[in-house]
């Protein structure tokens, strides 16, 4: 009798453990990471003075956390995205130019979340996989994907092809010069369909818009909302290139400021649609949403970041390691954990995302083979009693290409780092180390290296260690 009692205790105990594990799995949040392309820090209403209308994003910021000191992984697309996917800053990257791609050995945040039984999907721009079947999204941990594969495909707002799970799909609506299918709208529709699917597991979804990066283009219902001062962009329409990017963006744009503003407002509308469907499904409360940009604003295809003060209050833009090139908007929305909206000034960067989602999902990175990250989890900030993070050194490196921005020939290397309130920049490995108090002087206008020789030497030694 005693043996049977023990046996039943063991069975009941196992059932309780099983039920407990099931509840725990059910409570894991869905995670949506929304990455825009070349959206400036000051191009969202929640961040300051802009004529661009972003009511949905402003509402998300008013209900969640607006991070004011968040940084991209780099100042151009590919290294920034590889940093995000792999949890590495410039020190751990094999290549800090826009030629970098994921390698077969790499472990991504999608791989990591599979260890917590997440369903995984990517919709939008990819551009960091060089070999189909080896480094495409399916090989890099995603169960499904839809969108652009190569970096140049991402230059088109009305593409003639997209990819679904490794297969090309013709978009006949855009053939012969027609503009019937807007890429960002297609990505949003796929994301909404995915959210509406029935599933047993939590999901991780990356929605990687290829906008407001050039080419400039948007459905007129968005651009028609704006009447702005304009300088028409001629592209190649006159027979001569209007600028160094005209070969990539040859089509003339009569009202480039209104179109770019409309592109951002379209993204805002799509985010509103995503939030609405989550709410209608009863999933919004326990869905963690990140919204950010891969780097600073661009001046390609007729875009004029100066008109919008797109980087304000920071100096520079895309391809700069001054803060305008890497300091990005970052809105985090998670009603189950963030009930009191706030502005958070903790410095962090894309390399921190992988360890953060692993932490949230309960994945011990020590148990995941081949993970190589130097990011830190910010999970302790994603609640109403944020835990301060230790001060640390953040690092960026950019290998600029010579001449044509996609030439593939590497020229000068730029470096930047931040520790606390202080930011150092070195343009070329032979250049002077400039030092700024990025809080008191966000425009990086007053080099204080001469007044802080010891700190400048610390940054110099770091730059020398990683210059090769």
Coordinates of C-alpha atoms in Angstrom, one line a residue:
X1 CA 0.0 0.0 0.0
X2 CA 2.8 2.4 0.9
X3 CA 4.5 1.7 -2.5
X4 CA 1.3 2.4 -4.4
X5 CA 0.8 5.7 -2.4
X6 CA 4.3 6.7 -3.4
X7 CA 3.6 5.8 -7.0
X8 CA 0.5 7.9 -7.1
X9 CA 2.4 10.8 -5.4
X10 CA 4.9 10.5 -8.2
X11 CA 2.3 10.5 -10.9
X12 CA 0.4 13.5 -9.5
X13 CA 3.7 15.3 -9.0
X14 CA 4.6 14.7 -12.6
X15 CA 1.2 16.0 -13.8
X16 CA 1.6 19.1 -11.7
X17 CA 5.0 19.8 -13.1
X18 CA 3.6 19.2 -16.6
X19 CA 0.7 21.6 -16.0
X20 CA 3.1 24.2 -14.5
X21 CA 5.4 24.0 -17.5
X22 CA 2.4 24.4 -19.8
X23 CA 1.2 27.5 -18.0
X24 CA 4.7 28.9 -18.1
X25 CA 4.9 28.3 -21.9
X26 CA 1.5 29.9 -22.4
X27 CA 2.7 33.0 -20.5
X28 CA 5.7 33.6 -22.7
X29 CA 5.0 36.7 -24.7
X30 CA 4.7 37.0 -28.4
X31 CA 7.6 39.2 -29.6
X32 CA 7.3 41.5 -32.6
X33 CA 10.4 43.4 -33.7
X34 CA 9.7 46.1 -36.3
X35 CA 12.7 47.5 -38.1
X36 CA 12.4 50.4 -40.4
X37 CA 15.0 51.4 -43.0
X38 CA 16.8 54.8 -42.6
X39 CA 14.2 56.4 -40.3
X40 CA 15.7 59.4 -38.4
X41 CA 15.5 59.9 -34.7
X42 CA 13.4 63.1 -35.2
X43 CA 11.0 61.7 -37.8
X44 CA 8.4 60.4 -35.3
X45 CA 6.1 62.8 -33.5
X46 CA 6.8 61.3 -30.1
X47 CA 10.5 62.3 -30.4
X48 CA 10.1 66.0 -31.2
X49 CA 9.3 68.6 -33.7
X50 CA 8.4 67.1 -37.0
X51 CA 5.6 67.9 -39.6
X52 CA 5.3 64.1 -40.2
X53 CA 2.1 62.6 -38.8
X54 CA 2.6 59.4 -36.7
X55 CA -0.4 59.2 -34.4
X56 CA -0.2 55.4 -33.9
X57 CA 3.5 55.4 -32.9
X58 CA 3.0 58.4 -30.7
X59 CA 0.2 56.4 -28.9
X60 CA 2.5 53.4 -28.5
X61 CA 5.1 55.6 -27.0
X62 CA 2.6 57.2 -24.6
X63 CA 1.6 53.7 -23.4
X64 CA 5.1 52.1 -23.3
X65 CA 8.7 53.1 -23.1
X66 CA 10.3 55.7 -25.3
X67 CA 14.0 55.0 -25.2
X68 CA 15.9 58.2 -25.9
X69 CA 19.4 56.7 -25.8
X70 CA 19.1 53.6 -28.0
X71 CA 21.5 52.9 -30.8
X72 CA 21.5 50.9 -34.0
X73 CA 24.2 48.3 -34.7
X74 CA 25.9 50.4 -37.4
X75 CA 25.3 53.4 -39.6
X76 CA 24.4 51.4 -42.7
X77 CA 22.0 48.6 -43.3
X78 CA 23.9 45.3 -43.5
X79 CA 26.3 45.5 -40.5
X80 CA 23.5 47.0 -38.4
X81 CA 21.2 44.0 -39.2
X82 CA 23.9 41.4 -38.7
X83 CA 24.6 43.0 -35.3
X84 CA 20.9 42.8 -34.5
X85 CA 20.5 39.2 -35.6
X86 CA 23.6 37.9 -33.9
X87 CA 23.9 40.0 -30.7
X88 CA 27.3 41.4 -31.6
X89 CA 28.7 44.9 -31.6
X90 CA 31.5 46.1 -34.0
X91 CA 34.2 44.4 -31.9
X92 CA 32.7 40.9 -32.6
X93 CA 31.8 41.5 -36.2
X94 CA 33.8 39.9 -39.0
X95 CA 33.1 42.8 -41.3
X96 CA 31.8 46.3 -40.5
X97 CA 31.1 47.4 -44.1
X98 CA 27.8 47.2 -46.0
X99 CA 29.2 44.0 -47.8
X100 CA 28.8 41.9 -44.6
X101 CA 26.5 38.9 -44.7
X102 CA 25.5 36.2 -42.2
X103 CA 27.8 33.2 -42.2
X104 CA 26.6 29.6 -42.1
X105 CA 28.0 29.2 -38.6
X106 CA 26.1 32.1 -37.2
X107 CA 23.4 31.7 -34.6
X108 CA 20.6 34.3 -34.8
X109 CA 17.9 35.4 -32.4
X110 CA 15.4 33.3 -34.3
X111 CA 17.6 30.2 -33.7
X112 CA 17.7 31.1 -30.0
X113 CA 14.0 31.4 -29.7
X114 CA 13.4 28.0 -31.3
X115 CA 15.0 26.7 -28.0
X116 CA 11.9 28.1 -26.3
X117 CA 9.5 26.6 -28.8
X118 CA 8.7 29.9 -30.5
X119 CA 7.2 29.9 -34.0
X120 CA 9.4 32.3 -36.0
X121 CA 8.7 34.5 -39.1
X122 CA 10.3 37.3 -41.1
X123 CA 8.3 39.6 -43.4
X124 CA 10.1 42.4 -45.3
X125 CA 13.7 43.2 -46.1
X126 CA 16.4 40.6 -45.4
X127 CA 19.6 41.5 -47.4
X128 CA 22.1 39.7 -45.2
X129 CA 22.1 36.1 -46.6
X130 CA 24.5 35.4 -49.5
X131 CA 23.6 31.8 -50.2
X132 CA 20.1 30.3 -50.6
X133 CA 19.7 27.3 -48.5
X134 CA 22.7 28.2 -46.3
X135 CA 22.2 31.7 -45.0
X136 CA 18.7 32.6 -46.2
X137 CA 16.0 33.2 -43.5
X138 CA 14.9 29.5 -43.4
X139 CA 18.4 28.5 -42.7
X140 CA 18.8 31.2 -40.1
X141 CA 16.1 30.0 -37.8
X142 CA 12.8 31.3 -39.4
X143 CA 10.0 29.0 -40.1
X144 CA 8.6 31.2 -42.8
X145 CA 9.6 34.4 -44.6
X146 CA 8.2 36.7 -47.3
X147 CA 9.9 39.7 -48.8
X148 CA 13.2 40.9 -50.3
X149 CA 16.2 38.7 -50.3
X150 CA 19.1 40.9 -51.7
X151 CA 20.1 44.4 -50.7
X152 CA 19.3 45.9 -54.1
X153 CA 15.8 44.4 -54.1
X154 CA 15.1 46.5 -51.1
X155 CA 15.6 49.7 -53.1
X156 CA 12.2 49.2 -54.8
X157 CA 8.9 50.3 -53.3
X158 CA 7.0 48.7 -56.2
X159 CA 9.0 45.5 -56.9
X160 CA 8.4 43.1 -59.7
X161 CA 9.4 40.1 -57.6
X162 CA 9.3 39.0 -53.9
X163 CA 10.3 35.8 -52.2
X164 CA 8.3 33.3 -50.2
X165 CA 10.2 30.6 -48.4
X166 CA 13.0 30.6 -51.1
X167 CA 10.7 30.8 -54.1
X168 CA 10.3 33.8 -56.4
X169 CA 6.9 35.3 -56.8
X170 CA 6.0 37.6 -59.7
X171 CA 4.1 40.7 -58.9
X172 CA 2.3 41.3 -62.2
X173 CA 0.7 44.4 -60.8
X174 CA 4.1 46.1 -60.9
X175 CA 5.3 44.9 -64.3
X176 CA 5.5 47.3 -67.3
X177 CA 6.0 50.3 -65.1
X178 CA 2.7 49.8 -63.2
X179 CA 2.5 50.5 -59.5
X180 CA -0.2 48.3 -58.2
X181 CA 1.4 46.6 -55.2
X182 CA 3.3 48.6 -52.6
X183 CA 5.9 46.5 -50.9
X184 CA 5.4 47.8 -47.3
X185 CA 1.6 47.1 -47.6
X186 CA 2.4 43.6 -48.8
X187 CA 4.7 43.0 -45.8
X188 CA 2.0 44.3 -43.4
X189 CA -0.7 42.0 -45.0
X190 CA 1.6 39.0 -44.5
X191 CA 2.3 40.0 -40.9
X192 CA -1.4 40.4 -40.1
X193 CA -2.3 37.0 -41.7
X194 CA 0.4 35.4 -39.6
X195 CA -0.9 37.0 -36.4
X196 CA -4.4 35.7 -37.2
X197 CA -3.2 32.1 -37.6
X198 CA -4.1 29.6 -34.9
X199 CA -1.1 28.2 -33.1
X200 CA -0.1 26.4 -29.9
X201 CA 3.2 28.2 -29.5
X202 CA 4.1 31.9 -28.9
X203 CA 5.6 33.6 -31.9
X204 CA 8.5 35.8 -32.8
X205 CA 7.9 37.9 -35.8
X206 CA 10.3 40.3 -37.5
X207 CA 8.6 42.9 -39.7
X208 CA 11.5 44.6 -41.5
X209 CA 10.1 47.5 -43.6
X210 CA 12.3 48.7 -46.5
X211 CA 11.0 52.3 -46.0
X212 CA 11.6 55.2 -45.8
X213 CA 14.8 54.2 -47.6
X214 CA 14.9 55.3 -51.2
X215 CA 13.5 54.9 -53.8
X216 CA 10.9 57.4 -52.7
X217 CA 7.4 56.1 -53.4
X218 CA 4.1 55.7 -51.5
X219 CA 0.4 55.4 -52.3
X220 CA -0.9 58.9 -52.9
X221 CA -3.4 58.7 -50.0
X222 CA -0.4 59.2 -47.7
X223 CA 1.6 61.8 -49.7
X224 CA -1.5 63.8 -50.5
X225 CA -1.7 64.7 -46.8
X226 CA 1.3 67.0 -47.1
X227 CA 1.8 70.3 -48.8
X228 CA 5.4 71.1 -48.2
X229 CA 8.1 73.3 -49.7
X230 CA 9.7 71.2 -52.5
X231 CA 12.7 70.9 -54.7
X232 CA 11.8 68.3 -57.4
X233 CA 14.2 65.4 -57.8
X234 CA 15.1 64.7 -61.4
X235 CA 16.9 61.4 -61.1
X236 CA 18.0 60.4 -64.6
X237 CA 15.0 62.0 -66.4
X238 CA 17.1 64.8 -67.9
X239 CA 19.7 62.4 -69.3
X240 CA 22.2 63.4 -66.6
X241 CA 22.3 62.1 -63.1
X242 CA 21.0 64.6 -60.5
X243 CA 23.3 63.2 -57.8
X244 CA 25.6 60.2 -57.1
X245 CA 22.6 58.0 -56.3
X246 CA 20.6 58.6 -59.5
X247 CA 21.7 55.4 -61.1
X248 CA 20.0 53.5 -58.3
X249 CA 16.9 55.8 -58.2
X250 CA 16.5 57.1 -61.8
X251 CA 12.8 58.0 -61.6
X252 CA 11.9 61.7 -61.1
X253 CA 9.9 62.7 -58.0
X254 CA 8.1 66.0 -58.2
X255 CA 7.4 66.3 -54.5
X256 CA 10.0 64.4 -52.6
X257 CA 9.4 65.9 -49.2
X258 CA 5.7 65.0 -49.3
X259 CA 6.5 61.5 -50.5
X260 CA 9.0 60.9 -47.8
X261 CA 6.6 62.2 -45.1
X262 CA 3.9 60.0 -46.6
X263 CA 6.2 57.0 -46.4
X264 CA 6.6 57.5 -42.7
X265 CA 2.9 58.1 -42.2
X266 CA 2.2 54.9 -44.1
X267 CA 4.5 53.0 -41.7
X268 CA 2.6 54.5 -38.9
X269 CA -0.7 53.4 -40.4
X270 CA 0.6 49.9 -40.8
X271 CA 1.7 49.8 -37.2
X272 CA -1.8 50.9 -36.2
X273 CA -3.2 47.9 -38.2
X274 CA -0.8 45.5 -36.4
X275 CA -1.9 46.8 -33.0
X276 CA -5.6 46.6 -33.9
X277 CA -5.4 43.0 -35.0
X278 CA -3.5 42.0 -31.9
X279 CA -6.1 43.7 -29.8
X280 CA -9.0 42.0 -31.7
X281 CA -7.4 38.6 -31.1
X282 CA -6.9 39.4 -27.4
X283 CA -3.1 39.1 -27.8
X284 CA -2.0 42.8 -27.4
X285 CA -1.5 42.6 -23.6
X286 CA 1.2 40.0 -23.7
X287 CA 2.8 40.9 -27.0
X288 CA 6.2 42.7 -26.7
X289 CA 6.6 45.1 -29.6
X290 CA 9.9 46.8 -30.5
X291 CA 9.8 49.6 -33.1
X292 CA 13.1 51.1 -34.3
X293 CA 15.3 52.0 -37.3
X294 CA 18.4 50.3 -38.7
X295 CA 20.4 53.6 -38.9
X296 CA 20.1 57.3 -39.3
X297 CA 18.2 59.1 -42.1
X298 CA 19.4 59.1 -45.8
X299 CA 19.7 61.7 -48.5
X300 CA 19.2 59.4 -51.5
X301 CA 16.7 59.5 -54.3
X302 CA 15.6 63.1 -53.5
X303 CA 15.3 62.8 -49.7
X304 CA 16.3 65.8 -47.8
X305 CA 17.0 65.0 -44.1
X306 CA 17.9 68.7 -43.4
X307 CA 14.4 69.8 -44.4
X308 CA 12.9 67.5 -41.7
X309 CA 15.7 68.0 -39.2
X310 CA 15.6 64.2 -39.3
X311 CA 18.5 63.6 -37.0
X312 CA 17.8 66.4 -34.5
X313 CA 19.3 67.1 -32.0
X314 CA 22.1 65.0 -33.3
X315 CA 24.8 65.6 -35.8
X316 CA 25.2 63.6 -39.0
X317 CA 23.1 61.0 -40.9
X318 CA 23.4 57.6 -42.5
X319 CA 27.1 56.7 -43.1
X320 CA 28.2 58.9 -40.1
X321 CA 29.3 57.6 -36.7
X322 CA 28.3 60.9 -35.2
X323 CA 25.1 60.2 -33.4
X324 CA 22.8 61.3 -36.3
X325 CA 24.0 58.1 -38.1
X326 CA 23.5 55.6 -35.3
X327 CA 21.2 57.1 -32.6
X328 CA 17.7 55.8 -33.5
X329 CA 14.1 55.9 -32.2
X330 CA 13.2 53.0 -30.1
X331 CA 9.6 52.5 -28.8
X332 CA 8.8 49.4 -26.7
X333 CA 5.2 48.4 -26.0
X334 CA 4.2 45.6 -23.7
X335 CA 1.0 46.2 -21.7
X336 CA 1.4 43.1 -19.5
X337 CA 4.7 44.4 -18.1
X338 CA 4.8 48.1 -18.9
X339 CA 1.7 49.7 -17.3
X340 CA 3.2 53.2 -16.6
X341 CA 4.6 55.0 -19.6
X342 CA 8.0 56.6 -19.3
X343 CA 11.0 57.9 -21.1
X344 CA 14.1 55.9 -20.4
X345 CA 17.6 57.2 -20.9
X346 CA 19.6 54.0 -20.6
X347 CA 22.2 53.7 -23.4
X348 CA 21.9 50.4 -25.2
X349 CA 22.3 49.0 -28.8
X350 CA 21.2 46.4 -31.2
X351 CA 23.7 43.8 -29.9
X352 CA 21.6 43.7 -26.7
X353 CA 18.4 42.4 -28.5
X354 CA 19.4 38.8 -28.8
X355 CA 20.3 38.3 -25.1
X356 CA 17.2 40.3 -24.2
X357 CA 14.8 38.0 -26.1
X358 CA 16.6 35.0 -24.8
X359 CA 16.2 36.2 -21.2
X360 CA 12.5 36.9 -21.8
X361 CA 11.9 33.5 -23.3
X362 CA 13.9 31.7 -20.6
X363 CA 16.7 30.5 -22.8
X364 CA 20.1 30.1 -21.1
X365 CA 22.6 31.1 -23.8
X366 CA 25.2 28.9 -22.3
X367 CA 23.2 25.9 -23.5
X368 CA 22.9 27.2 -27.1
X369 CA 25.8 25.9 -29.3
X370 CA 27.9 28.4 -31.2
X371 CA 26.2 31.5 -29.8
X372 CA 28.7 34.4 -29.7
X373 CA 27.4 37.6 -28.3
X374 CA 28.8 40.5 -26.3
X375 CA 25.4 42.2 -25.9
X376 CA 23.6 42.5 -22.5
X377 CA 20.0 41.8 -21.7
X378 CA 17.9 44.8 -21.1
X379 CA 15.0 42.8 -19.8
X380 CA 15.3 44.4 -16.4
X381 CA 14.3 47.7 -18.0
X382 CA 11.1 46.4 -19.6
X383 CA 8.8 46.9 -16.6
X384 CA 7.6 49.5 -14.2
X385 CA 10.4 49.0 -11.7
X386 CA 13.4 49.2 -14.0
X387 CA 16.7 47.8 -12.8
X388 CA 19.6 50.2 -13.6
X389 CA 22.3 48.7 -15.8
X390 CA 26.0 48.9 -15.1
X391 CA 27.9 51.4 -17.1
X392 CA 29.7 49.8 -20.0
X393 CA 31.5 50.7 -23.2
X394 CA 29.4 50.7 -26.4
X395 CA 31.3 50.4 -29.7
X396 CA 30.7 50.9 -33.4
X397 CA 32.9 50.6 -36.4
X398 CA 32.1 51.4 -40.1
X399 CA 34.2 50.5 -43.1
X400 CA 33.2 52.9 -45.7
X401 CA 33.2 51.9 -49.4
X402 CA 35.2 53.9 -51.9
X403 CA 33.2 56.0 -54.5
X404 CA 30.0 54.3 -55.2
X405 CA 28.4 53.4 -51.8
X406 CA 27.9 49.8 -53.1
X407 CA 31.3 49.5 -54.8
X408 CA 32.5 46.7 -52.5
X409 CA 35.9 48.4 -52.3
X410 CA 36.7 49.3 -48.7
X411 CA 38.3 52.7 -48.0
X412 CA 38.4 54.5 -44.7
X413 CA 37.4 52.9 -41.4
X414 CA 35.6 55.0 -38.8
X415 CA 35.2 54.2 -35.1
X416 CA 33.0 55.4 -32.3
X417 CA 32.4 54.4 -28.7
X418 CA 30.3 55.6 -25.8
X419 CA 30.8 55.3 -22.0
X420 CA 28.2 57.0 -19.8
X421 CA 27.7 60.5 -21.0
X422 CA 30.9 60.5 -23.1
X423 CA 31.2 59.7 -26.8
X424 CA 34.4 59.4 -28.8
X425 CA 34.7 59.4 -32.6
X426 CA 37.7 58.7 -34.8
X427 CA 37.3 59.2 -38.5
X428 CA 40.0 57.0 -40.1
X429 CA 42.4 54.9 -38.0
X430 CA 45.1 57.6 -38.4
X431 CA 42.6 60.3 -37.3
X432 CA 42.3 62.3 -34.1
X433 CA 40.1 61.0 -31.3
X434 CA 37.4 63.5 -30.8
X435 CA 35.6 63.4 -27.4
X436 CA 32.1 64.8 -26.6
X437 CA 29.7 64.9 -23.7
X438 CA 26.8 63.5 -25.7
X439 CA 24.2 64.6 -23.1
X440 CA 25.3 68.2 -22.8
X441 CA 26.4 68.5 -26.4
X442 CA 24.2 66.1 -28.5
X443 CA 25.3 67.9 -31.7
X444 CA 28.9 66.9 -31.0
X445 CA 30.1 70.4 -31.6
X446 CA 32.6 70.9 -28.7
X447 CA 35.6 68.5 -28.8
X448 CA 36.7 68.2 -25.1
X449 CA 39.5 65.7 -25.6
X450 CA 42.1 68.2 -24.5
X451 CA 40.3 68.6 -21.1
X452 CA 39.9 64.9 -20.5
X453 CA 43.1 63.3 -21.5
X454 CA 42.8 60.2 -19.4
X455 CA 39.4 59.4 -20.8
X456 CA 40.5 60.2 -24.3
X457 CA 43.4 57.8 -23.9
X458 CA 41.0 55.1 -22.8
X459 CA 39.0 55.5 -26.0
X460 CA 42.2 55.7 -28.0
X461 CA 43.4 52.4 -26.6
X462 CA 40.1 50.8 -27.4
X463 CA 40.2 52.1 -31.0
X464 CA 43.7 50.9 -31.5
X465 CA 42.8 47.4 -30.2
X466 CA 40.1 47.0 -32.7
X467 CA 41.3 49.0 -35.7
X468 CA 42.3 45.9 -37.7

